[in-house]
Short mmCIF file of C-alpha atoms in Angstrom, two decimals:
data_model
loop_
_atom_site.label_atom_id
_atom_site.label_comp_id
_atom_site.label_asym_id
_atom_site.label_seq_id
_atom_site.Cartn_x
_atom_site.Cartn_y
_atom_site.Cartn_z
CA MET A 1 -5.46 56.65 60.84
CA HIS A 2 -9.25 56.56 60.77
CA ALA A 3 -11.17 57.86 63.78
CA ALA A 4 -12.48 54.34 64.52
CA ASP A 5 -8.93 52.95 64.52
CA ARG A 6 -7.71 55.72 66.81
CA HIS A 7 -10.59 54.99 69.17
CA LEU A 8 -9.72 51.27 69.32
CA ARG A 9 -6.05 52.11 69.89
CA ASP A 10 -7.04 54.35 72.81
CA VAL A 11 -9.38 51.67 74.16
CA ALA A 12 -6.54 49.11 74.02
CA GLU A 13 -4.13 51.36 75.89
CA GLU A 14 -6.74 52.24 78.51
CA ALA A 15 -7.83 48.62 78.95
CA ARG A 16 -4.24 47.34 79.22
CA ALA A 17 -3.43 49.91 81.90
CA ALA A 18 -6.59 48.95 83.80
CA LEU A 19 -5.63 45.26 83.61
CA VAL A 20 -2.17 46.00 85.02
CA ASP A 21 -3.75 48.00 87.86
CA GLU A 22 -6.10 45.07 88.58
CA ILE A 23 -3.20 42.61 88.71
CA VAL A 24 -1.29 44.96 91.02
CA ALA A 25 -4.32 45.14 93.32
CA SER A 26 -4.54 41.32 93.38
CA GLY A 27 -1.00 41.14 94.79
CA ALA A 28 0.24 38.92 91.96
CA PHE A 29 3.24 41.16 91.27
CA ALA A 30 4.29 41.36 94.91
CA ALA A 31 6.91 38.60 94.69
CA ASP A 32 8.53 40.05 91.56
CA PRO A 33 7.44 43.59 90.58
CA ALA A 34 9.55 43.47 87.40
CA TRP A 35 6.73 41.55 85.71
CA ARG A 36 4.51 44.64 85.89
CA GLU A 37 6.51 46.28 83.11
CA ALA A 38 6.12 43.20 80.89
CA PHE A 39 2.33 43.11 81.29
CA ALA A 40 2.17 46.85 80.63
CA ALA A 41 4.24 46.50 77.44
CA VAL A 42 2.88 43.35 75.76
CA PRO A 43 -0.47 43.86 73.96
CA ARG A 44 -2.66 40.88 74.86
CA HIS A 45 -5.21 41.62 72.14
CA LEU A 46 -2.67 40.68 69.45
CA PHE A 47 -2.63 37.15 70.87
CA VAL A 48 -6.40 36.66 70.95
CA PRO A 49 -7.65 37.91 67.55
CA SER A 50 -10.68 35.77 68.29
CA TYR A 51 -11.97 33.99 71.37
CA TYR A 52 -15.13 32.45 72.79
CA VAL A 53 -17.17 33.49 75.78
CA GLY A 54 -19.71 31.27 77.47
CA VAL A 55 -23.36 32.16 76.86
CA LEU A 56 -26.59 30.36 77.62
CA GLY A 57 -26.55 27.22 75.55
CA GLY A 58 -22.96 27.36 74.35
CA TYR A 59 -20.29 29.85 73.26
CA GLU A 60 -20.26 33.19 71.49
CA ARG A 61 -17.30 34.03 69.25
CA ARG A 62 -15.78 37.50 69.45
CA TRP A 63 -13.20 38.65 66.93
CA GLY A 64 -11.26 41.73 66.02
CA GLU A 65 -12.37 41.85 62.37
CA HIS A 66 -16.08 41.98 63.16
CA PRO A 67 -17.84 44.40 60.77
CA ASP A 68 -19.69 46.08 63.67
CA PRO A 69 -17.47 48.66 65.47
CA ALA A 70 -19.33 48.07 68.75
CA ALA A 71 -18.61 44.33 68.50
CA ARG A 72 -14.93 45.03 67.82
CA GLU A 73 -14.79 47.16 70.94
CA ARG A 74 -16.42 44.38 73.00
CA TRP A 75 -13.76 42.00 71.67
CA LEU A 76 -10.99 44.43 72.57
CA ARG A 77 -12.22 45.16 76.09
CA GLY A 78 -12.76 41.44 76.69
CA ALA A 79 -9.18 40.74 75.60
CA TYR A 80 -8.00 42.79 78.59
CA ALA A 81 -10.34 41.28 81.17
CA ASP A 82 -8.59 39.46 84.01
CA ALA A 83 -10.15 36.22 82.86
CA PRO A 84 -9.17 33.11 80.88
CA LEU A 85 -10.19 33.21 77.23
CA ALA A 86 -11.09 30.11 75.23
CA THR A 87 -9.20 30.44 71.95
CA ARG A 88 -9.69 27.05 70.30
CA LEU A 89 -12.66 24.66 70.47
CA ARG A 90 -13.34 21.41 68.68
CA ASP A 91 -16.74 19.73 68.94
CA GLY A 92 -17.37 21.67 72.13
CA GLU A 93 -14.07 20.56 73.72
CA LEU A 94 -11.65 23.26 74.87
CA LEU A 95 -8.28 22.66 73.19
CA SER A 96 -6.43 25.88 73.97
CA SER A 97 -6.90 29.04 75.97
CA SER A 98 -5.21 32.21 77.13
CA SER A 99 -4.88 31.93 80.90
CA GLN A 100 -6.17 34.46 83.42
CA PRO A 101 -3.52 37.23 83.46
CA SER A 102 -3.33 37.52 87.26
CA LEU A 103 -2.72 33.76 87.51
CA MET A 104 -0.07 34.04 84.80
CA ALA A 105 1.58 36.81 86.84
CA LEU A 106 1.59 34.62 89.98
CA MET A 107 3.17 31.72 88.10
CA LEU A 108 5.79 33.90 86.40
CA ALA A 109 6.70 35.46 89.74
CA ALA A 110 6.99 31.98 91.28
CA LEU A 111 9.41 31.07 88.49
CA ARG A 112 11.94 33.53 89.99
CA PRO A 113 13.99 34.05 86.83
CA ALA A 114 17.24 35.99 86.76
CA ASP A 115 18.46 38.06 83.83
CA GLY A 116 19.82 35.76 81.15
CA ASP A 117 17.98 32.66 82.34
CA ARG A 118 16.84 30.24 79.65
CA VAL A 119 13.19 29.19 79.95
CA LEU A 120 11.18 26.35 78.43
CA GLU A 121 7.42 26.85 78.29
CA ILE A 122 5.24 23.74 77.98
CA GLY A 123 2.02 24.66 76.16
CA ALA A 124 2.38 27.49 73.65
CA GLY A 125 -1.27 28.48 73.74
CA SER A 126 -1.82 31.88 72.16
CA GLY A 127 1.85 32.85 72.53
CA TYR A 128 1.09 35.58 75.08
CA ASN A 129 3.04 33.95 77.92
CA ALA A 130 6.05 33.41 75.63
CA ALA A 131 5.89 37.10 74.71
CA LEU A 132 5.94 38.12 78.38
CA LEU A 133 8.94 35.85 78.95
CA SER A 134 10.65 37.24 75.84
CA TYR A 135 10.13 40.82 77.00
CA ARG A 136 11.60 40.08 80.42
CA LEU A 137 14.43 37.68 79.50
CA GLY A 138 15.08 38.20 75.79
CA GLU A 139 13.53 36.16 73.00
CA GLU A 140 16.77 34.25 72.48
CA ASN A 141 16.30 32.73 75.95
CA VAL A 142 12.74 31.46 75.44
CA VAL A 143 11.51 28.17 73.95
CA THR A 144 7.82 27.23 73.80
CA ILE A 145 6.36 23.90 72.67
CA ASP A 146 2.92 22.52 71.81
CA LEU A 147 1.78 19.24 70.28
CA ASP A 148 -0.74 20.79 67.89
CA PRO A 149 0.83 22.32 64.76
CA ASP A 150 -2.17 24.63 64.31
CA ILE A 151 -1.56 26.05 67.79
CA THR A 152 2.17 26.53 67.26
CA GLU A 153 1.59 28.16 63.88
CA SER A 154 -0.94 30.63 65.27
CA ALA A 155 1.27 31.34 68.31
CA ARG A 156 4.16 32.06 65.94
CA ARG A 157 1.99 34.49 63.94
CA HIS A 158 0.81 36.28 67.08
CA LEU A 159 4.36 36.58 68.42
CA ASP A 160 5.58 37.91 65.09
CA ALA A 161 2.80 40.52 65.03
CA ALA A 162 3.87 41.66 68.50
CA GLY A 163 7.56 41.76 67.51
CA TYR A 164 8.83 38.71 69.42
CA HIS A 165 10.61 35.69 67.92
CA PRO A 166 11.32 33.00 70.52
CA ALA A 167 11.79 29.40 69.40
CA VAL A 168 8.35 27.85 68.81
CA VAL A 169 8.50 24.05 68.58
CA THR A 170 5.85 21.51 67.60
CA GLY A 171 6.18 18.37 69.71
CA ASP A 172 5.30 16.48 72.88
CA GLY A 173 5.79 18.83 75.83
CA ALA A 174 6.22 15.89 78.22
CA ARG A 175 9.50 15.15 76.44
CA GLY A 176 10.72 18.73 76.67
CA VAL A 177 12.90 20.18 73.92
CA PRO A 178 16.33 18.58 74.39
CA GLU A 179 17.89 20.30 71.38
CA HIS A 180 17.61 23.68 73.14
CA ALA A 181 18.51 22.42 76.65
CA PRO A 182 19.70 23.00 79.29
CA TYR A 183 17.18 25.40 80.85
CA ASP A 184 17.27 27.39 84.05
CA ARG A 185 13.50 27.44 84.37
CA ILE A 186 10.57 25.39 83.05
CA ILE A 187 7.00 26.63 83.20
CA ALA A 188 3.93 24.68 82.07
CA THR A 189 0.59 26.19 81.12
CA CYS A 190 -1.21 22.85 80.88
CA ALA A 191 -1.92 20.14 83.44
CA LEU A 192 -0.09 16.80 83.64
CA PRO A 193 -0.67 13.78 85.92
CA VAL A 194 3.04 13.55 86.88
CA ILE A 195 6.26 15.55 86.60
CA PRO A 196 8.02 14.21 83.48
CA ARG A 197 11.58 13.03 84.09
CA ALA A 198 12.64 14.74 80.85
CA TRP A 199 12.01 18.12 82.47
CA LEU A 200 14.45 17.34 85.28
CA THR A 201 17.15 16.10 82.94
CA GLN A 202 16.82 19.25 80.81
CA CYS A 203 16.77 21.67 83.78
CA ARG A 204 20.03 22.74 85.37
CA PRO A 205 20.64 21.80 89.03
CA GLY A 206 19.36 24.71 91.09
CA GLY A 207 16.68 25.39 88.46
CA ARG A 208 12.97 25.70 89.05
CA ILE A 209 9.83 24.15 87.58
CA VAL A 210 6.41 25.79 87.92
CA THR A 211 3.53 23.64 86.72
CA PRO A 212 -0.20 23.10 87.18
CA PHE A 213 -0.85 19.96 89.20
CA ALA A 214 -4.13 18.53 90.48
CA THR A 215 -6.16 21.78 90.82
CA GLY A 216 -3.23 23.91 91.95
CA VAL A 217 0.22 25.10 90.90
CA ALA A 218 3.39 23.43 92.20
CA ALA A 219 6.76 25.24 92.33
CA LEU A 220 9.59 22.70 92.44
CA ASP A 221 13.29 23.30 93.04
CA VAL A 222 15.49 20.96 90.97
CA ARG A 223 18.39 19.36 92.83
CA ASP A 224 19.65 17.19 89.97
CA SER A 225 18.36 15.16 87.04
CA GLY A 226 16.53 12.74 89.33
CA HIS A 227 15.30 14.92 92.20
CA ALA A 228 12.99 17.91 92.59
CA GLU A 229 10.74 19.07 95.38
CA GLY A 230 8.47 21.97 96.27
CA ARG A 231 5.18 23.21 97.59
CA PHE A 232 2.00 24.55 96.03
CA LEU A 233 1.11 28.18 95.54
CA ASP A 234 -1.91 29.33 97.51
CA THR A 235 -4.15 29.76 94.45
CA PRO A 236 -6.56 27.34 92.77
CA ALA A 237 -5.81 26.69 89.10
CA TYR A 238 -7.64 24.78 86.37
CA PHE A 239 -5.74 24.17 83.12
CA VAL A 240 -6.35 22.28 79.90
CA PRO A 241 -4.55 18.89 80.09
CA LEU A 242 -1.39 18.48 78.06
CA ARG A 243 -2.36 17.09 74.66
CA GLY A 244 -1.34 13.47 74.27
CA THR A 245 -1.55 12.61 78.00
CA PRO A 246 -4.23 10.17 79.20
CA ARG A 247 -7.50 11.77 80.25
CA PRO A 248 -9.05 10.74 83.59
CA THR A 249 -11.64 8.01 83.16
CA ALA A 250 -12.68 7.41 86.78
CA GLN A 251 -16.04 8.71 87.94
CA PRO A 252 -15.88 11.69 90.32
CA PRO A 253 -16.05 10.62 93.97
CA GLN A 254 -19.44 10.61 95.60
CA LEU A 255 -19.56 13.27 98.31
CA ALA A 256 -23.23 13.11 99.28
CA GLY A 257 -22.59 11.52 102.68
CA LEU A 258 -19.92 14.02 103.77
CA PRO A 259 -20.41 17.13 105.90
CA ARG A 260 -21.54 20.17 103.92
CA ARG A 261 -18.35 22.12 104.66
CA ALA A 262 -16.34 19.39 102.93
CA ARG A 263 -18.72 18.97 100.00
CA GLU A 264 -18.59 22.70 99.26
CA SER A 265 -14.91 23.31 100.01
CA GLU A 266 -12.60 23.84 97.05
CA LEU A 267 -9.66 22.98 99.34
CA PHE A 268 -11.17 19.59 100.16
CA ARG A 269 -11.65 18.89 96.46
CA PHE A 270 -8.00 19.80 95.94
CA LEU A 271 -7.00 17.12 98.47
CA LEU A 272 -9.09 14.55 96.59
CA ALA A 273 -7.53 15.57 93.27
CA LEU A 274 -4.02 15.40 94.72
CA THR A 275 -4.39 11.98 96.37
CA ARG A 276 -6.16 10.49 93.30
CA GLY A 277 -7.80 7.52 94.90
CA SER A 278 -5.17 6.88 97.57
CA LEU A 279 -7.80 8.12 100.02
CA ASP A 280 -11.51 7.52 99.69
CA PRO A 281 -13.69 10.57 100.38
CA GLU A 282 -14.45 9.55 103.97
CA GLU A 283 -10.75 9.05 104.81
CA ALA A 284 -9.86 12.32 103.07
CA CYS A 285 -12.55 14.18 104.98
CA ALA A 286 -11.36 12.82 108.33
CA LEU A 287 -7.75 13.82 107.57
CA TRP A 288 -8.80 17.25 106.26
CA GLU A 289 -10.80 18.05 109.38
CA ARG A 290 -8.17 16.60 111.75
CA GLU A 291 -5.46 18.79 110.18
CA GLY A 292 -7.49 21.97 110.37
CA MET A 293 -8.66 22.14 106.74
CA PRO A 294 -5.15 22.75 105.37
CA THR A 295 -4.54 25.34 102.67
CA ARG A 296 -2.61 24.58 99.50
CA GLU A 297 0.75 25.90 100.74
CA ARG A 298 0.93 23.01 103.23
CA TYR A 299 0.98 20.47 100.39
CA GLY A 300 3.90 19.55 98.18
CA VAL A 301 5.29 17.17 95.57
CA THR A 302 8.60 15.29 95.54
CA VAL A 303 10.32 13.58 92.62
CA GLY A 304 12.96 11.27 94.02
CA GLY A 305 14.72 8.51 92.17
CA GLU A 306 12.15 6.29 90.48
CA ARG A 307 9.07 7.56 92.27
CA GLU A 308 6.97 10.64 92.86
CA TRP A 309 4.74 11.41 95.80
CA ALA A 310 2.51 14.15 97.16
CA TRP A 311 2.54 15.10 100.81
CA LEU A 312 1.10 17.28 103.54
CA ASP A 313 3.56 19.38 105.58
CA ASP A 314 6.56 17.04 105.31
CA PRO A 315 7.75 14.88 102.37
CA GLU A 316 8.90 12.26 104.88
CA GLY A 317 5.96 12.70 107.25
CA PRO A 318 2.92 10.56 107.97
CA TYR A 319 0.78 11.96 105.16
CA VAL A 320 2.29 10.96 101.81
CA TRP A 321 0.56 9.62 98.70
CA PRO A 322 2.25 7.92 95.71
CA LEU A 323 1.68 9.42 92.29
CA PRO A 324 1.40 7.41 89.06
CA GLU A 325 4.62 6.13 87.60
CA ALA A 326 6.34 8.72 85.41
CA SER A 327 8.17 8.14 82.19
#
């Protein structure tokens, strides 16, 4: 092994250990410390052979085959930053990314898997999350799906390079993967406007779904094929929308006339995103202030029968908001 290769290997090991320490310090492993071993074992840099970082005026590409050793080291250290990495762009639009590792750890811990559980991941991305799941649960228990064949092909290559071989499927994640069902857990790494009914029918009763929703992450317990309910984690989360789902077309609400604390509050913007026009900004502001500027954990989502709704504190309480009709 050349001296430069040995140096990069040492940098990777050092950077991975530092990332694990940073996630530990964030508290993301607190709910399920077993995930620490997975993050320590799976080499993230194999899943992001190239990525983009924002610079003034656009993006700068970093890649592991750069001819300059200093640039290769910047790529490698960046691969182990506790930050999301843009991995695929098209005409300036972000198509795929590797999520922030500490947020991934929070979502995986919220999944609460048991040994032997079968997991469906919606949104293959770089393949890194599927590798973490494969390490923890066994590759034979992991299925990951993405609509874009280029993304699934690259995820498959990355997983193979790291020594993991879960099922990687090209298809519409909103429809799940019925041929591999049933699942004990479903985790999404992309945002959807509703909870697809297909996920409930493919998840065993007593299972759990963890998914980005609005600008947060909802953790839902599945009662049966028509019912699921749960609250949000306490963290903000911004994910690429699931490919193939409608993109929002409405203009962002005008907040200029609201108090400054509301205009600048990420929690108030979460309420607006969750209610999606059921409340105008003035109504939302009055409710938000009246209820003591509620944090995310006080909100939840219910799928019941033919409808879905979001709520504050109580799914049958006074503050409930219908969600768009699901398919």
